[in-house]
PDB file of C-alpha atoms in Angstrom:
ATOM      1  CA  MET A   1      -1.485   7.758 -24.083  1.00 37.00           C
ATOM      2  CA  ASP A   2       0.140  10.659 -22.070  1.00 42.00           C
ATOM      3  CA  ASN A   3      -0.903  10.047 -18.598  1.00 46.00           C
ATOM      4  CA  SER A   4       1.432  12.984 -17.107  1.00 46.00           C
ATOM      5  CA  GLY A   5      -0.565  15.115 -14.868  1.00 50.00           C
ATOM      6  CA  SER A   6      -3.102  12.473 -14.077  1.00 68.00           C
ATOM      7  CA  GLY A   7      -3.372   9.855 -11.295  1.00 89.00           C
ATOM      8  CA  GLU A   8      -3.188   6.926 -14.048  1.00 93.00           C
ATOM      9  CA  ILE A   9      -0.098   4.700 -13.915  1.00 95.00           C
ATOM     10  CA  GLY A  10      -1.191   1.792 -16.283  1.00 95.00           C
ATOM     11  CA  THR A  11      -2.174  -1.721 -16.421  1.00 94.00           C
ATOM     12  CA  TYR A  12      -0.242  -4.685 -15.855  1.00 92.00           C
ATOM     13  CA  ARG A  13      -1.749  -8.149 -16.605  1.00 88.00           C
ATOM     14  CA  ALA A  14      -5.303  -7.677 -14.895  1.00 87.00           C
ATOM     15  CA  VAL A  15      -4.045  -5.230 -12.659  1.00 92.00           C
ATOM     16  CA  HIS A  16      -5.050  -1.488 -13.343  1.00 95.00           C
ATOM     17  CA  PHE A  17      -2.926   0.966 -11.223  1.00 96.00           C
ATOM     18  CA  THR A  18      -4.263   4.659 -10.213  1.00 95.00           C
ATOM     19  CA  ALA A  19      -2.634   7.054  -7.845  1.00 93.00           C
ATOM     20  CA  ARG A  20      -4.596   9.607  -5.922  1.00 91.00           C
ATOM     21  CA  PRO A  21      -5.067  10.473  -2.196  1.00 89.00           C
ATOM     22  CA  ILE A  22      -6.864   8.019  -0.059  1.00 90.00           C
ATOM     23  CA  ASP A  23      -8.874   8.622   2.923  1.00 90.00           C
ATOM     24  CA  ALA A  24      -8.377   5.735   5.267  1.00 88.00           C
ATOM     25  CA  LEU A  25     -11.849   6.068   6.439  1.00 89.00           C
ATOM     26  CA  LEU A  26     -13.879   7.074   3.616  1.00 89.00           C
ATOM     27  CA  THR A  27     -12.360   5.494   0.601  1.00 90.00           C
ATOM     28  CA  ASP A  28     -14.915   2.838  -0.607  1.00 93.00           C
ATOM     29  CA  VAL A  29     -12.598  -0.184  -1.510  1.00 95.00           C
ATOM     30  CA  GLU A  30     -12.939  -3.897  -0.970  1.00 94.00           C
ATOM     31  CA  LEU A  31      -9.467  -3.856   0.899  1.00 96.00           C
ATOM     32  CA  LEU A  32      -7.508  -0.971   2.403  1.00 95.00           C
ATOM     33  CA  ILE A  33      -3.882  -1.823   3.036  1.00 95.00           C
ATOM     34  CA  VAL A  34      -2.124   0.276   5.975  1.00 92.00           C
ATOM     35  CA  GLY A  35       1.367   0.131   7.432  1.00 91.00           C
ATOM     36  CA  MET A  36       1.911  -0.539  11.191  1.00 90.00           C
ATOM     37  CA  PRO A  37       5.373   0.272  12.414  1.00 89.00           C
ATOM     38  CA  ALA A  38       6.908  -1.807  15.036  1.00 89.00           C
ATOM     39  CA  ALA A  39       6.948   1.176  17.682  1.00 84.00           C
ATOM     40  CA  PRO A  40       4.100   3.793  17.801  1.00 77.00           C
ATOM     41  CA  ASP A  41       4.857   6.691  15.530  1.00 73.00           C
ATOM     42  CA  PRO A  42       3.347  10.070  17.180  1.00 71.00           C
ATOM     43  CA  ALA A  43       3.746  11.446  13.687  1.00 69.00           C
ATOM     44  CA  ASP A  44       1.535   8.691  12.271  1.00 71.00           C
ATOM     45  CA  ASP A  45      -1.895  10.340  12.180  1.00 75.00           C
ATOM     46  CA  ILE A  46      -3.174   7.674   9.660  1.00 76.00           C
ATOM     47  CA  THR A  47      -2.784   4.592  11.974  1.00 78.00           C
ATOM     48  CA  ALA A  48      -4.090   6.846  15.068  1.00 80.00           C
ATOM     49  CA  ARG A  49      -7.142   7.752  13.173  1.00 83.00           C
ATOM     50  CA  LEU A  50      -7.904   4.069  12.173  1.00 84.00           C
ATOM     51  CA  ASP A  51      -7.155   2.714  15.732  1.00 84.00           C
ATOM     52  CA  THR A  52      -9.727   5.552  17.198  1.00 85.00           C
ATOM     53  CA  ALA A  53     -12.366   4.289  14.650  1.00 87.00           C
ATOM     54  CA  LEU A  54     -11.358   0.574  15.718  1.00 87.00           C
ATOM     55  CA  GLN A  55     -11.976   1.687  19.248  1.00 85.00           C
ATOM     56  CA  ARG A  56      -8.196   0.876  19.852  1.00 84.00           C
ATOM     57  CA  THR A  57      -8.059  -2.520  18.617  1.00 87.00           C
ATOM     58  CA  LEU A  58      -4.733  -1.918  16.937  1.00 85.00           C
ATOM     59  CA  VAL A  59      -3.079  -0.670  20.460  1.00 85.00           C
ATOM     60  CA  GLN A  60      -4.747  -3.801  22.216  1.00 89.00           C
ATOM     61  CA  LEU A  61      -3.572  -6.248  19.626  1.00 89.00           C
ATOM     62  CA  ARG A  62       0.015  -4.709  20.045  1.00 87.00           C
ATOM     63  CA  GLU A  63      -0.213  -4.582  23.747  1.00 89.00           C
ATOM     64  CA  GLY A  64      -1.424  -8.270  23.817  1.00 90.00           C
ATOM     65  CA  GLY A  65       1.526  -9.254  21.771  1.00 91.00           C
ATOM     66  CA  LEU A  66      -0.852 -10.416  18.937  1.00 91.00           C
ATOM     67  CA  PHE A  67       0.159  -7.764  16.217  1.00 92.00           C
ATOM     68  CA  LEU A  68       3.463  -6.110  16.905  1.00 92.00           C
ATOM     69  CA  GLY A  69       4.074  -4.500  13.558  1.00 92.00           C
ATOM     70  CA  GLN A  70       7.345  -6.528  12.724  1.00 95.00           C
ATOM     71  CA  PHE A  71       8.464  -6.385   9.106  1.00 96.00           C
ATOM     72  CA  GLY A  72       6.427  -8.437   7.175  1.00 95.00           C
ATOM     73  CA  GLU A  73       3.632  -9.393   9.764  1.00 96.00           C
ATOM     74  CA  THR A  74       0.099  -9.182   8.366  1.00 95.00           C
ATOM     75  CA  LEU A  75      -3.292  -9.020  10.054  1.00 94.00           C
ATOM     76  CA  VAL A  76      -6.588  -8.919   8.203  1.00 95.00           C
ATOM     77  CA  LEU A  77      -9.758  -6.979   9.751  1.00 92.00           C
ATOM     78  CA  ASP A  78     -13.191  -7.851   8.329  1.00 91.00           C
ATOM     79  CA  ARG A  79     -16.520  -6.331   8.996  1.00 85.00           C
ATOM     80  CA  LEU A  80     -15.615  -3.019   9.727  1.00 87.00           C
ATOM     81  CA  PRO A  81     -17.566  -0.602  11.853  1.00 85.00           C
ATOM     82  CA  PRO A  82     -18.749   2.392  10.682  1.00 86.00           C
ATOM     83  CA  PRO A  83     -17.399   5.089   9.636  1.00 87.00           C
ATOM     84  CA  PHE A  84     -15.074   2.995   7.505  1.00 90.00           C
ATOM     85  CA  LEU A  85     -16.310   2.427   4.064  1.00 92.00           C
ATOM     86  CA  ALA A  86     -13.757  -0.288   3.243  1.00 93.00           C
ATOM     87  CA  CYS A  87     -14.940  -3.891   3.393  1.00 93.00           C
ATOM     88  CA  SER A  88     -11.550  -5.248   5.101  1.00 94.00           C
ATOM     89  CA  ILE A  89      -8.166  -3.870   6.273  1.00 94.00           C
ATOM     90  CA  LEU A  90      -4.986  -5.371   5.809  1.00 95.00           C
ATOM     91  CA  ALA A  91      -2.363  -4.237   8.216  1.00 93.00           C
ATOM     92  CA  LEU A  92       1.056  -4.778   7.302  1.00 95.00           C
ATOM     93  CA  GLY A  93       3.960  -4.701   9.732  1.00 94.00           C
ATOM     94  CA  MET A  94       6.513  -2.080   8.543  1.00 94.00           C
ATOM     95  CA  GLY A  95       9.186  -3.044  11.141  1.00 94.00           C
ATOM     96  CA  GLU A  96      11.545  -0.415  12.624  1.00 92.00           C
ATOM     97  CA  LEU A  97      11.028   2.947  10.681  1.00 89.00           C
ATOM     98  CA  ALA A  98      14.751   3.866  11.069  1.00 88.00           C
ATOM     99  CA  LYS A  99      15.656   0.873   9.299  1.00 91.00           C
ATOM    100  CA  LEU A 100      13.136   1.016   6.489  1.00 91.00           C
ATOM    101  CA  ASP A 101      14.638   2.170   3.053  1.00 92.00           C
ATOM    102  CA  PRO A 102      13.371   2.004  -0.621  1.00 93.00           C
ATOM    103  CA  ARG A 103      14.257  -1.657  -1.035  1.00 96.00           C
ATOM    104  CA  GLY A 104      12.265  -2.502   2.132  1.00 96.00           C
ATOM    105  CA  MET A 105       9.216  -0.468   0.553  1.00 95.00           C
ATOM    106  CA  GLY A 106       9.446  -2.943  -2.348  1.00 96.00           C
ATOM    107  CA  ILE A 107       9.487  -6.167  -0.333  1.00 97.00           C
ATOM    108  CA  LEU A 108       6.461  -4.666   1.498  1.00 97.00           C
ATOM    109  CA  SER A 109       4.517  -3.750  -1.477  1.00 97.00           C
ATOM    110  CA  GLU A 110       5.061  -7.278  -2.917  1.00 97.00           C
ATOM    111  CA  MET A 111       3.745  -8.995   0.215  1.00 97.00           C
ATOM    112  CA  ALA A 112       0.901  -6.516   0.159  1.00 96.00           C
ATOM    113  CA  MET A 113      -0.078  -7.547  -3.575  1.00 95.00           C
ATOM    114  CA  ARG A 114       0.623 -11.035  -2.990  1.00 93.00           C
ATOM    115  CA  SER A 115      -2.049 -11.123   0.108  1.00 93.00           C
ATOM    116  CA  ALA A 116      -4.553  -9.126  -1.949  1.00 92.00           C
ATOM    117  CA  LEU A 117      -4.154 -11.632  -4.670  1.00 91.00           C
ATOM    118  CA  LYS A 118      -4.483 -14.455  -2.246  1.00 89.00           C
ATOM    119  CA  LEU A 119      -7.603 -12.840  -0.806  1.00 89.00           C
ATOM    120  CA  GLY A 120      -9.224 -12.598  -4.268  1.00 87.00           C
ATOM    121  CA  ARG A 121     -10.071  -8.642  -3.627  1.00 88.00           C
ATOM    122  CA  CYS A 122     -10.941  -6.666  -6.777  1.00 87.00           C
ATOM    123  CA  ASP A 123     -10.909  -3.128  -5.555  1.00 94.00           C
ATOM    124  CA  VAL A 124      -7.684  -2.203  -3.265  1.00 96.00           C
ATOM    125  CA  GLY A 125      -6.352   0.973  -1.684  1.00 95.00           C
ATOM    126  CA  TYR A 126      -2.604   0.719  -0.718  1.00 95.00           C
ATOM    127  CA  MET A 127      -1.487   3.502   1.870  1.00 92.00           C
ATOM    128  CA  LEU A 128       1.848   2.197   2.908  1.00 88.00           C
ATOM    129  CA  LYS A 129       4.207   5.359   3.124  1.00 83.00           C
ATOM    130  CA  LEU A 130       7.813   5.490   4.163  1.00 78.00           C
ATOM    131  CA  PRO A 131       7.899   8.705   6.445  1.00 74.00           C
ATOM    132  CA  LEU A 132      10.735  10.576   5.008  1.00 66.00           C
ATOM    133  CA  SER A 133      12.764  13.213   6.537  1.00 66.00           C
ATOM    134  CA  ASP A 134      14.540  13.570   3.302  1.00 66.00           C
ATOM    135  CA  GLN A 135      11.261  14.554   1.008  1.00 72.00           C
ATOM    136  CA  SER A 136      13.903  14.920  -2.134  1.00 80.00           C
ATOM    137  CA  SER A 137      12.497  14.162  -5.392  1.00 82.00           C
ATOM    138  CA  GLU A 138      15.268  11.536  -5.918  1.00 87.00           C
ATOM    139  CA  LEU A 139      14.393   9.648  -2.978  1.00 87.00           C
ATOM    140  CA  ILE A 140      10.594   9.687  -3.317  1.00 88.00           C
ATOM    141  CA  THR A 141      11.467   8.510  -7.095  1.00 90.00           C
ATOM    142  CA  ARG A 142      13.504   5.628  -5.790  1.00 93.00           C
ATOM    143  CA  VAL A 143      10.686   4.417  -3.333  1.00 92.00           C
ATOM    144  CA  ALA A 144       8.139   4.898  -6.051  1.00 93.00           C
ATOM    145  CA  ARG A 145       9.983   2.631  -8.248  1.00 95.00           C
ATOM    146  CA  GLU A 146      10.676   0.029  -5.719  1.00 96.00           C
ATOM    147  CA  VAL A 147       7.228   0.007  -4.642  1.00 95.00           C
ATOM    148  CA  MET A 148       6.040  -0.623  -8.401  1.00 96.00           C
ATOM    149  CA  ALA A 149       8.635  -3.435  -8.839  1.00 97.00           C
ATOM    150  CA  GLY A 150       7.344  -5.159  -5.745  1.00 97.00           C
ATOM    151  CA  MET A 151       3.973  -5.264  -6.897  1.00 96.00           C
ATOM    152  CA  LEU A 152       4.804  -6.527 -10.421  1.00 96.00           C
ATOM    153  CA  ARG A 153       7.121  -9.014  -8.839  1.00 96.00           C
ATOM    154  CA  ALA A 154       4.070 -10.498  -7.029  1.00 94.00           C
ATOM    155  CA  ILE A 155       1.611 -10.536  -9.986  1.00 93.00           C
ATOM    156  CA  ASN A 156       4.197 -12.393 -12.016  1.00 91.00           C
ATOM    157  CA  ALA A 157       4.611 -14.978  -9.349  1.00 91.00           C
ATOM    158  CA  HIS A 158       0.711 -15.495  -9.192  1.00 82.00           C
ATOM    159  CA  PRO A 159      -0.362 -18.266 -11.458  1.00 71.00           C
ATOM    160  CA  ALA A 160      -3.883 -17.200 -12.181  1.00 69.00           C
ATOM    161  CA  ILE A 161      -4.310 -13.447 -11.089  1.00 63.00           C
ATOM    162  CA  MET A 162      -7.652 -13.593  -9.658  1.00 59.00           C
ATOM    163  CA  ARG A 163     -11.591 -13.673 -10.048  1.00 63.00           C
ATOM    164  CA  CYS A 164     -11.784 -10.114 -11.066  1.00 66.00           C
ATOM    165  CA  ALA A 165     -11.524  -9.295 -14.666  1.00 69.00           C
ATOM    166  CA  ILE A 166      -9.457  -6.039 -13.576  1.00 79.00           C
ATOM    167  CA  LEU A 167      -7.874  -5.600 -10.225  1.00 86.00           C
ATOM    168  CA  GLU A 168      -8.182  -1.817  -9.291  1.00 93.00           C
ATOM    169  CA  TRP A 169      -5.272  -1.048  -7.232  1.00 94.00           C
ATOM    170  CA  VAL A 170      -5.144   2.560  -6.092  1.00 94.00           C
ATOM    171  CA  VAL A 171      -1.631   3.709  -4.411  1.00 93.00           C
ATOM    172  CA  ASP A 172      -2.238   6.697  -2.076  1.00 90.00           C
ATOM    173  CA  ASP A 173      -0.171   9.944  -3.508  1.00 81.00           C
ATOM    174  CA  PRO A 174       2.861  11.076  -1.216  1.00 61.00           C
ATOM    175  CA  ASN A 175       2.623  14.448   0.248  1.00 62.00           C
ATOM    176  CA  ALA A 176       5.469  15.862  -1.488  1.00 61.00           C
ATOM    177  CA  HIS A 177       6.603  15.197  -5.205  1.00 73.00           C
ATOM    178  CA  ALA A 178       3.181  13.262  -6.118  1.00 83.00           C
ATOM    179  CA  GLU A 179       3.962  13.535  -9.890  1.00 87.00           C
ATOM    180  CA  ALA A 180       7.474  12.657  -9.527  1.00 87.00           C
ATOM    181  CA  ALA A 181       6.484   9.486  -7.727  1.00 90.00           C
ATOM    182  CA  ARG A 182       3.670   8.635 -10.309  1.00 92.00           C
ATOM    183  CA  GLU A 183       6.136   9.193 -12.945  1.00 93.00           C
ATOM    184  CA  ALA A 184       8.713   6.973 -11.643  1.00 94.00           C
ATOM    185  CA  MET A 185       5.979   4.331 -10.990  1.00 94.00           C
ATOM    186  CA  ARG A 186       4.785   4.757 -14.869  1.00 95.00           C
ATOM    187  CA  ARG A 187       8.524   4.471 -15.941  1.00 95.00           C
ATOM    188  CA  GLU A 188       9.206   1.261 -13.954  1.00 95.00           C
ATOM    189  CA  LEU A 189       5.893  -0.155 -15.452  1.00 96.00           C
ATOM    190  CA  ALA A 190       6.978   0.672 -18.827  1.00 95.00           C
ATOM    191  CA  GLU A 191      10.176  -1.439 -18.261  1.00 94.00           C
ATOM    192  CA  TRP A 192       8.358  -4.385 -17.278  1.00 93.00           C
ATOM    193  CA  THR A 193       5.973  -4.314 -20.302  1.00 88.00           C
ATOM    194  CA  ASN A 194       8.497  -3.738 -22.843  1.00 76.00           C
TER     195      ASN A 194
END
């Protein structure tokens, strides 16, 4: 099947991957995974918008030393208030953004998938993005392949996928070169399935 030009990535074991834009507040999923850097990023409108809707919960957790956004740190928030449509948020610490590279993004995506599988959520939106000053197709392709490889490593490491017949996993499209990123993810998936 030719998926070029669509958001379909493919299926691996019981996980179906799609890439499309996600709205942090208005996407109806069981689990929304968002990145939180170690230092507030003024250009990060996603985290700012989430925090406003959460009445500054993320800022208060950071100020209280409870969730600092260090690399690999996780926090799950349940029972989200309106206007959130997601049932839960998993905040994943991204560490220092200046030190984050494609390999680090792969590690974070592996951690995100492991967490989603442990939580047993069937419908997941994944919003971790590496803020790139270099928006070249080559770099975005490297990040996309590392992200997909990380998720696939986590699936392989999980003994029994989960309670869902199919886990729907939606990756938020990057702002630039979205089709190049989707195609890189498809190629990575194809290498794991052949």
